[in-house]
Amino acid sequence: MPTFVVETPRERYPVEVSRGALGSLAAHIPARAGKLFIVTTQDVWNLHAARMQSALGSRAFEVLLFPGGEERKRMASVEALADQMVQLGADRSSLVIAFGGGIAGDLGGFLAAIFMRGIPVIQVPTTLLAQVDAAVGGKTGANLVGGKNLIGAFHQPLAVLIDPDVLTTLPPREYRAGLFEVLKCGVIRSPGLFERMANDSAKVLAMDPAIVEEIIAESVRIKAEVVSADEKEGGLRRILNYGHTIGHALEAETQYKHLLHGEAVAFGMRAVGHLAQLTGVCEAADVRRMNDAISAYGELPSLAGITAGSLVARLGSDKKTIQGKVHFVLAESIGSVVVRSGIEERLIHEATGMALRELAAA
Ligand code: GLY
């Protein structure tokens, strides 16, 4: 299986996608590296400690555990991890291995970005969502009460090691949540990936090994290409936020407790599909195909009590809102998107309400 390369103005690193990728971890640790700190949760460690131990061989390491859950992706967790590192003798030569889902990657990456003003990190994602999105591209951070990922830093890893084998222990709900990010990649840039996801949902859901490898590789290819073209999200990288603006509002509105990130993105993708149609950007038939593909990967937890008004009110605190202008990524067709701002609030309200009503009727 392939290795992709992310190349930014200052960094160049490999993203390996292969069964047993963790086996090459030691080769990515620079000879000058000091203490190794694995940032992970107890759940991930229970499942995958043996793989990590065997990948590191005789090399000593410390395991730093943090409590899982999006609501714990907070500055307080980063500070607690940094305090532990100091107590364990970390210095500027130390290296962080972020091992787990998107939250481990974001927190571990952020810790590495700010510990002693920056030490290296290697990302080893163990959920589909982290493999196809969060672990690649150097975005790190934590949530504030007022919104998701409102503090953070760009901190590119030394390498990203993606092993599809670790997904076999993933709870089905988490796997499905990751599939929505894969679907996103298809909608924004790869009609072939979209078709595969839309036409082969049974095999994808059954974790057919060849298809899982294919969809991960295609998603990573897209992510690596987009990040290499626009590391700091000045332009092209914004397309990766497809479905995220309303998705983030939904996560904040439900206190980060009710939905997995990928599920919130699925809701956001539904809403922006309707918005694209209401604004005349996308044909109804394409919107239907996109929404059918989302439905093929399962319905979301109940959103009873959530209103379009409450979600629209939150859009102002999304970090993609600049000088009061909310930017939306809208599909023109499957595989091609545009970024639009200045959309009338009543249309955003209407599209969000349509998505809410669809889910209530499902
Ligand atoms: N998850 C969106 C990005 O990395 O830009």
GROMACS .gro file of C-alpha atoms and ligand atoms in nm:
model
  367
    1MET     CA    1   0.000   0.000   0.000
    2PRO     CA    2   0.108   0.355  -0.065
    3THR     CA    3   0.304   0.621   0.117
    4PHE     CA    4   0.186   0.976   0.055
    5VAL     CA    5   0.392   1.288   0.117
    6VAL     CA    6   0.279   1.613   0.274
    7GLU     CA    7   0.505   1.897   0.168
    8THR     CA    8   0.458   2.240   0.326
    9PRO     CA    9   0.689   2.541   0.297
   10ARG     CA   10   0.890   2.423   0.599
   11GLU     CA   11   0.819   2.051   0.635
   12ARG     CA   12   0.801   1.734   0.433
   13TYR     CA   13   0.677   1.412   0.588
   14PRO     CA   14   0.544   1.071   0.492
   15VAL     CA   15   0.196   0.937   0.558
   16GLU     CA   16   0.221   0.559   0.543
   17VAL     CA   17  -0.096   0.362   0.480
   18SER     CA   18  -0.029  -0.008   0.524
   19ARG     CA   19  -0.121  -0.309   0.730
   20GLY     CA   20   0.145  -0.324   1.002
   21ALA     CA   21   0.250   0.041   0.945
   22LEU     CA   22   0.327   0.073   1.315
   23GLY     CA   23   0.620  -0.161   1.253
   24SER     CA   24   0.810   0.124   1.090
   25LEU     CA   25   0.768   0.359   1.389
   26ALA     CA   26   1.124   0.319   1.520
   27ALA     CA   27   1.262   0.416   1.179
   28HIS     CA   28   1.082   0.754   1.200
   29ILE     CA   29   1.226   0.845   1.540
   30PRO     CA   30   1.530   1.067   1.486
   31ALA     CA   31   1.857   0.938   1.635
   32ARG     CA   32   1.886   1.260   1.839
   33ALA     CA   33   1.543   1.214   2.004
   34GLY     CA   34   1.537   1.192   2.384
   35LYS     CA   35   1.253   1.057   2.594
   36LEU     CA   36   0.945   0.925   2.416
   37PHE     CA   37   0.599   1.014   2.549
   38ILE     CA   38   0.300   0.823   2.420
   39VAL     CA   39  -0.019   1.029   2.458
   40THR     CA   40  -0.320   0.801   2.459
   41THR     CA   41  -0.633   0.691   2.645
   42GLN     CA   42  -0.668   0.385   2.867
   43ASP     CA   43  -0.907   0.227   2.612
   44VAL     CA   44  -0.661   0.256   2.323
   45TRP     CA   45  -0.376   0.138   2.542
   46ASN     CA   46  -0.573  -0.169   2.656
   47LEU     CA   47  -0.636  -0.261   2.293
   48HIS     CA   48  -0.309  -0.175   2.126
   49ALA     CA   49  -0.029  -0.160   2.386
   50ALA     CA   50   0.127  -0.481   2.253
   51ARG     CA   51   0.155  -0.338   1.899
   52MET     CA   52   0.319  -0.023   2.030
   53GLN     CA   53   0.555  -0.212   2.260
   54SER     CA   54   0.665  -0.437   1.979
   55ALA     CA   55   0.709  -0.136   1.745
   56LEU     CA   56   0.937   0.036   1.996
   57GLY     CA   57   1.133  -0.278   2.082
   58SER     CA   58   1.390  -0.211   2.354
   59ARG     CA   59   1.336   0.166   2.341
   60ALA     CA   60   1.213   0.316   2.673
   61PHE     CA   61   0.894   0.524   2.673
   62GLU     CA   62   0.643   0.681   2.909
   63VAL     CA   63   0.267   0.649   2.864
   64LEU     CA   64   0.065   0.962   2.935
   65LEU     CA   65  -0.305   0.884   2.972
   66PHE     CA   66  -0.583   1.138   2.938
   67PRO     CA   67  -0.958   1.085   2.982
   68GLY     CA   68  -1.131   1.040   2.644
   69GLY     CA   69  -1.432   1.232   2.513
   70GLU     CA   70  -1.464   1.548   2.306
   71GLU     CA   71  -1.578   1.737   2.618
   72ARG     CA   72  -1.236   1.664   2.773
   73LYS     CA   73  -1.045   1.804   2.477
   74ARG     CA   74  -0.963   2.111   2.681
   75MET     CA   75  -0.663   2.321   2.774
   76ALA     CA   76  -0.677   2.170   3.124
   77SER     CA   77  -0.600   1.827   2.974
   78VAL     CA   78  -0.302   1.967   2.781
   79GLU     CA   79  -0.170   2.136   3.096
   80ALA     CA   80  -0.207   1.815   3.300
   81LEU     CA   81  -0.014   1.621   3.033
   82ALA     CA   82   0.260   1.886   3.021
   83ASP     CA   83   0.293   1.877   3.401
   84GLN     CA   84   0.336   1.498   3.387
   85MET     CA   85   0.603   1.537   3.120
   86VAL     CA   86   0.800   1.777   3.339
   87GLN     CA   87   0.774   1.541   3.635
   88LEU     CA   88   0.899   1.257   3.414
   89GLY     CA   89   1.204   1.454   3.301
   90ALA     CA   90   1.099   1.572   2.955
   91ASP     CA   91   1.319   1.825   2.779
   92ARG     CA   92   1.353   1.984   2.437
   93SER     CA   93   1.481   1.659   2.288
   94SER     CA   94   1.165   1.468   2.390
   95LEU     CA   95   0.922   1.337   2.132
   96VAL     CA   96   0.546   1.284   2.155
   97ILE     CA   97   0.369   0.991   1.991
   98ALA     CA   98   0.000   1.075   1.961
   99PHE     CA   99  -0.169   0.734   1.968
  100GLY     CA  100  -0.545   0.709   1.933
  101GLY     CA  101  -0.840   0.885   1.774
  102GLY     CA  102  -0.879   1.245   1.667
  103ILE     CA  103  -0.878   1.372   2.023
  104ALA     CA  104  -0.546   1.202   2.105
  105GLY     CA  105  -0.404   1.345   1.784
  106ASP     CA  106  -0.530   1.697   1.852
  107LEU     CA  107  -0.428   1.704   2.219
  108GLY     CA  108  -0.099   1.517   2.169
  109GLY     CA  109  -0.013   1.737   1.872
  110PHE     CA  110  -0.102   2.055   2.062
  111LEU     CA  111   0.101   1.940   2.362
  112ALA     CA  112   0.400   1.886   2.132
  113ALA     CA  113   0.342   2.223   1.963
  114ILE     CA  114   0.365   2.420   2.287
  115PHE     CA  115   0.579   2.208   2.521
  116MET     CA  116   0.902   2.408   2.567
  117ARG     CA  117   0.786   2.603   2.259
  118GLY     CA  118   0.770   2.297   2.042
  119ILE     CA  119   0.896   1.939   2.026
  120PRO     CA  120   0.833   1.680   1.752
  121VAL     CA  121   0.529   1.456   1.727
  122ILE     CA  122   0.454   1.137   1.534
  123GLN     CA  123   0.087   1.068   1.470
  124VAL     CA  124  -0.037   0.708   1.499
  125PRO     CA  125  -0.414   0.726   1.449
  126THR     CA  126  -0.632   0.433   1.558
  127THR     CA  127  -0.977   0.545   1.442
  128LEU     CA  128  -1.094   0.579   1.085
  129LEU     CA  129  -1.177   0.945   1.138
  130ALA     CA  130  -0.827   1.022   1.261
  131GLN     CA  131  -0.667   0.814   0.985
  132VAL     CA  132  -0.848   0.985   0.699
  133ASP     CA  133  -0.853   1.336   0.839
  134ALA     CA  134  -0.740   1.451   1.182
  135ALA     CA  135  -0.392   1.297   1.195
  136VAL     CA  136  -0.281   1.437   0.859
  137GLY     CA  137  -0.214   1.806   0.807
  138GLY     CA  138  -0.081   1.938   1.136
  139LYS     CA  139  -0.395   2.091   1.286
  140THR     CA  140  -0.378   2.053   1.663
  141GLY     CA  141  -0.579   2.210   1.942
  142ALA     CA  142  -0.846   2.203   2.207
  143ASN     CA  143  -1.202   2.323   2.252
  144LEU     CA  144  -1.328   2.624   2.443
  145VAL     CA  145  -1.677   2.646   2.595
  146GLY     CA  146  -1.756   2.888   2.314
  147GLY     CA  147  -1.657   2.658   2.030
  148LYS     CA  148  -1.459   2.370   1.892
  149ASN     CA  149  -1.084   2.392   1.827
  150LEU     CA  150  -1.078   2.763   1.913
  151ILE     CA  151  -0.726   2.731   2.055
  152GLY     CA  152  -0.453   2.543   1.878
  153ALA     CA  153  -0.154   2.553   1.651
  154PHE     CA  154  -0.038   2.418   1.319
  155HIS     CA  155   0.227   2.162   1.410
  156GLN     CA  156   0.317   1.918   1.136
  157PRO     CA  157   0.418   1.569   1.253
  158LEU     CA  158   0.743   1.393   1.161
  159ALA     CA  159   0.535   1.111   1.014
  160VAL     CA  160   0.183   0.966   1.018
  161LEU     CA  161   0.151   0.587   1.040
  162ILE     CA  162  -0.186   0.447   0.939
  163ASP     CA  163  -0.258   0.079   0.995
  164PRO     CA  164  -0.606  -0.027   0.874
  165ASP     CA  165  -0.575  -0.344   1.087
  166VAL     CA  166  -0.633  -0.147   1.408
  167LEU     CA  167  -0.983  -0.061   1.286
  168THR     CA  168  -1.111  -0.414   1.348
  169THR     CA  169  -1.145  -0.334   1.720
  170LEU     CA  170  -1.323  -0.003   1.657
  171PRO     CA  171  -1.684   0.016   1.782
  172PRO     CA  172  -1.919   0.016   1.478
  173ARG     CA  173  -2.054   0.360   1.566
  174GLU     CA  174  -1.703   0.510   1.558
  175TYR     CA  175  -1.626   0.336   1.231
  176ARG     CA  176  -1.941   0.478   1.075
  177ALA     CA  177  -1.857   0.824   1.208
  178GLY     CA  178  -1.523   0.803   1.023
  179LEU     CA  179  -1.698   0.694   0.704
  180PHE     CA  180  -1.875   1.031   0.691
  181GLU     CA  181  -1.534   1.203   0.661
  182VAL     CA  182  -1.449   0.961   0.378
  183LEU     CA  183  -1.775   1.054   0.208
  184LYS     CA  184  -1.679   1.420   0.254
  185CYS     CA  185  -1.353   1.358   0.065
  186GLY     CA  186  -1.553   1.209  -0.220
  187VAL     CA  187  -1.793   1.503  -0.235
  188ILE     CA  188  -1.521   1.768  -0.232
  189ARG     CA  189  -1.267   1.616  -0.469
  190SER     CA  190  -1.316   1.258  -0.580
  191PRO     CA  191  -1.625   1.145  -0.771
  192GLY     CA  192  -1.472   0.794  -0.786
  193LEU     CA  193  -1.449   0.773  -0.407
  194PHE     CA  194  -1.805   0.902  -0.376
  195GLU     CA  195  -1.932   0.638  -0.620
  196ARG     CA  196  -1.747   0.364  -0.432
  197MET     CA  197  -1.901   0.480  -0.103
  198ALA     CA  198  -2.248   0.521  -0.253
  199ASN     CA  199  -2.251   0.191  -0.444
  200ASP     CA  200  -2.063  -0.040  -0.209
  201SER     CA  201  -2.194   0.065   0.132
  202ALA     CA  202  -2.263  -0.296   0.237
  203LYS     CA  203  -1.901  -0.399   0.174
  204VAL     CA  204  -1.768  -0.079   0.332
  205LEU     CA  205  -1.981  -0.136   0.642
  206ALA     CA  206  -1.868  -0.498   0.658
  207MET     CA  207  -1.506  -0.373   0.654
  208ASP     CA  208  -1.410  -0.553   0.336
  209PRO     CA  209  -1.029  -0.526   0.371
  210ALA     CA  210  -0.955  -0.427   0.011
  211ILE     CA  211  -1.223  -0.157   0.008
  212VAL     CA  212  -1.122  -0.021   0.348
  213GLU     CA  213  -0.764   0.015   0.226
  214GLU     CA  214  -0.881   0.179  -0.094
  215ILE     CA  215  -1.104   0.439   0.073
  216ILE     CA  216  -0.842   0.526   0.334
  217ALA     CA  217  -0.572   0.564   0.071
  218GLU     CA  218  -0.789   0.785  -0.152
  219SER     CA  219  -0.894   1.005   0.141
  220VAL     CA  220  -0.533   1.041   0.256
  221ARG     CA  221  -0.420   1.116  -0.099
  222ILE     CA  222  -0.672   1.402  -0.114
  223LYS     CA  223  -0.581   1.533   0.230
  224ALA     CA  224  -0.207   1.526   0.157
  225GLU     CA  225  -0.260   1.705  -0.176
  226VAL     CA  226  -0.480   1.978  -0.026
  227VAL     CA  227  -0.258   2.041   0.279
  228SER     CA  228   0.054   2.050   0.060
  229ALA     CA  229  -0.111   2.318  -0.154
  230ASP     CA  230  -0.238   2.527   0.138
  231GLU     CA  231  -0.104   2.441   0.482
  232LYS     CA  232  -0.256   2.731   0.677
  233GLU     CA  233  -0.603   2.728   0.523
  234GLY     CA  234  -0.566   3.050   0.330
  235GLY     CA  235  -0.768   2.910   0.041
  236LEU     CA  236  -0.793   2.555  -0.090
  237ARG     CA  237  -0.774   2.386   0.253
  238ARG     CA  238  -1.109   2.539   0.340
  239ILE     CA  239  -1.274   2.272   0.125
  240LEU     CA  240  -1.184   2.017   0.394
  241ASN     CA  241  -1.431   2.197   0.619
  242TYR     CA  242  -1.722   2.079   0.407
  243GLY     CA  243  -2.011   2.011   0.646
  244HIS     CA  244  -1.803   2.129   0.942
  245THR     CA  245  -1.944   2.479   1.001
  246ILE     CA  246  -2.291   2.356   1.093
  247GLY     CA  247  -2.142   2.032   1.230
  248HIS     CA  248  -1.929   2.226   1.481
  249ALA     CA  249  -2.232   2.431   1.584
  250LEU     CA  250  -2.420   2.109   1.650
  251GLU     CA  251  -2.135   1.965   1.855
  252ALA     CA  252  -2.117   2.280   2.068
  253GLU     CA  253  -2.498   2.294   2.104
  254THR     CA  254  -2.494   1.937   2.237
  255GLN     CA  255  -2.198   2.012   2.470
  256TYR     CA  256  -1.973   1.772   2.273
  257LYS     CA  257  -2.141   1.482   2.452
  258HIS     CA  258  -2.417   1.357   2.228
  259LEU     CA  259  -2.257   1.309   1.888
  260LEU     CA  260  -1.927   1.189   1.752
  261HIS     CA  261  -1.748   1.444   1.535
  262GLY     CA  262  -1.814   1.248   1.215
  263GLU     CA  263  -2.184   1.227   1.299
  264ALA     CA  264  -2.203   1.602   1.344
  265VAL     CA  265  -2.025   1.645   1.010
  266ALA     CA  266  -2.281   1.412   0.849
  267PHE     CA  267  -2.557   1.640   0.974
  268GLY     CA  268  -2.363   1.944   0.849
  269MET     CA  269  -2.322   1.781   0.507
  270ARG     CA  270  -2.697   1.728   0.485
  271ALA     CA  271  -2.763   2.088   0.575
  272VAL     CA  272  -2.511   2.234   0.328
  273GLY     CA  273  -2.647   2.003   0.059
  274HIS     CA  274  -2.983   2.173   0.102
  275LEU     CA  275  -2.814   2.512   0.121
  276ALA     CA  276  -2.637   2.446  -0.209
  277GLN     CA  277  -2.970   2.369  -0.369
  278LEU     CA  278  -3.149   2.667  -0.211
  279THR     CA  279  -2.875   2.902  -0.334
  280GLY     CA  280  -2.887   2.754  -0.685
  281VAL     CA  281  -2.531   2.616  -0.663
  282CYS     CA  282  -2.622   2.247  -0.692
  283GLU     CA  283  -2.886   2.046  -0.876
  284ALA     CA  284  -3.154   1.872  -0.669
  285ALA     CA  285  -3.055   1.530  -0.811
  286ASP     CA  286  -2.698   1.561  -0.682
  287VAL     CA  287  -2.820   1.675  -0.341
  288ARG     CA  288  -3.047   1.369  -0.328
  289ARG     CA  289  -2.758   1.137  -0.418
  290MET     CA  290  -2.540   1.291  -0.150
  291ASN     CA  291  -2.809   1.263   0.115
  292ASP     CA  292  -2.888   0.904   0.012
  293ALA     CA  293  -2.520   0.817   0.049
  294ILE     CA  294  -2.515   0.972   0.398
  295SER     CA  295  -2.827   0.772   0.491
  296ALA     CA  296  -2.659   0.451   0.370
  297TYR     CA  297  -2.415   0.483   0.659
  298GLY     CA  298  -2.679   0.495   0.929
  299GLU     CA  299  -2.886   0.753   1.101
  300LEU     CA  300  -2.766   0.987   1.370
  301PRO     CA  301  -2.866   0.994   1.737
  302SER     CA  302  -3.190   1.185   1.795
  303LEU     CA  303  -3.160   1.561   1.764
  304ALA     CA  304  -3.491   1.626   1.942
  305GLY     CA  305  -3.487   1.966   2.109
  306ILE     CA  306  -3.224   2.110   1.870
  307THR     CA  307  -3.358   2.395   1.662
  308ALA     CA  308  -3.229   2.554   1.344
  309GLY     CA  309  -3.227   2.888   1.528
  310SER     CA  310  -2.996   2.763   1.802
  311LEU     CA  311  -2.749   2.623   1.547
  312VAL     CA  312  -2.753   2.933   1.327
  313ALA     CA  313  -2.693   3.149   1.637
  314ARG     CA  314  -2.373   2.956   1.705
  315LEU     CA  315  -2.222   3.008   1.361
  316GLY     CA  316  -2.074   3.344   1.462
  317SER     CA  317  -1.831   3.178   1.706
  318ASP     CA  318  -1.698   2.925   1.457
  319LYS     CA  319  -1.335   3.003   1.378
  320LYS     CA  320  -1.413   3.000   1.009
  321THR     CA  321  -1.626   3.310   1.067
  322ILE     CA  322  -1.411   3.605   0.971
  323GLN     CA  323  -1.522   3.962   1.048
  324GLY     CA  324  -1.874   3.837   1.104
  325LYS     CA  325  -1.888   3.657   0.767
  326VAL     CA  326  -1.971   3.289   0.778
  327HIS     CA  327  -1.810   3.094   0.494
  328PHE     CA  328  -1.976   2.782   0.360
  329VAL     CA  329  -1.826   2.515   0.140
  330LEU     CA  330  -2.098   2.417  -0.106
  331ALA     CA  331  -2.101   2.132  -0.357
  332GLU     CA  332  -2.155   2.245  -0.716
  333SER     CA  333  -2.164   1.881  -0.817
  334ILE     CA  334  -2.025   1.560  -0.671
  335GLY     CA  335  -1.648   1.602  -0.659
  336SER     CA  336  -1.642   1.980  -0.692
  337VAL     CA  337  -1.704   2.248  -0.429
  338VAL     CA  338  -1.696   2.627  -0.397
  339VAL     CA  339  -1.659   2.853  -0.093
  340ARG     CA  340  -1.939   3.110  -0.049
  341SER     CA  341  -1.994   3.382   0.208
  342GLY     CA  342  -2.268   3.639   0.254
  343ILE     CA  343  -2.546   3.382   0.223
  344GLU     CA  344  -2.877   3.512   0.359
  345GLU     CA  345  -2.939   3.390   0.712
  346ARG     CA  346  -3.293   3.283   0.630
  347LEU     CA  347  -3.156   3.034   0.373
  348ILE     CA  348  -2.909   2.892   0.624
  349HIS     CA  349  -3.195   2.863   0.872
  350GLU     CA  350  -3.416   2.692   0.614
  351ALA     CA  351  -3.148   2.444   0.504
  352THR     CA  352  -3.065   2.356   0.866
  353GLY     CA  353  -3.435   2.310   0.942
  354MET     CA  354  -3.471   2.079   0.639
  355ALA     CA  355  -3.187   1.860   0.766
  356LEU     CA  356  -3.339   1.850   1.115
  357ARG     CA  357  -3.681   1.753   0.979
  358GLU     CA  358  -3.532   1.478   0.761
  359LEU     CA  359  -3.365   1.322   1.060
  360ALA     CA  360  -3.676   1.349   1.273
  361ALA     CA  361  -3.872   1.168   0.998
  362ALA     CA  362  -3.611   0.893   0.948
  363GLY     N1  363  -1.000   1.870   0.926
  363GLY     C1  364  -0.984   1.974   0.833
  363GLY     C2  365  -0.842   2.009   0.807
  363GLY     O1  366  -0.752   1.939   0.849
  363GLY     O2  367  -0.818   2.109   0.746
   0.00000   0.00000   0.00000
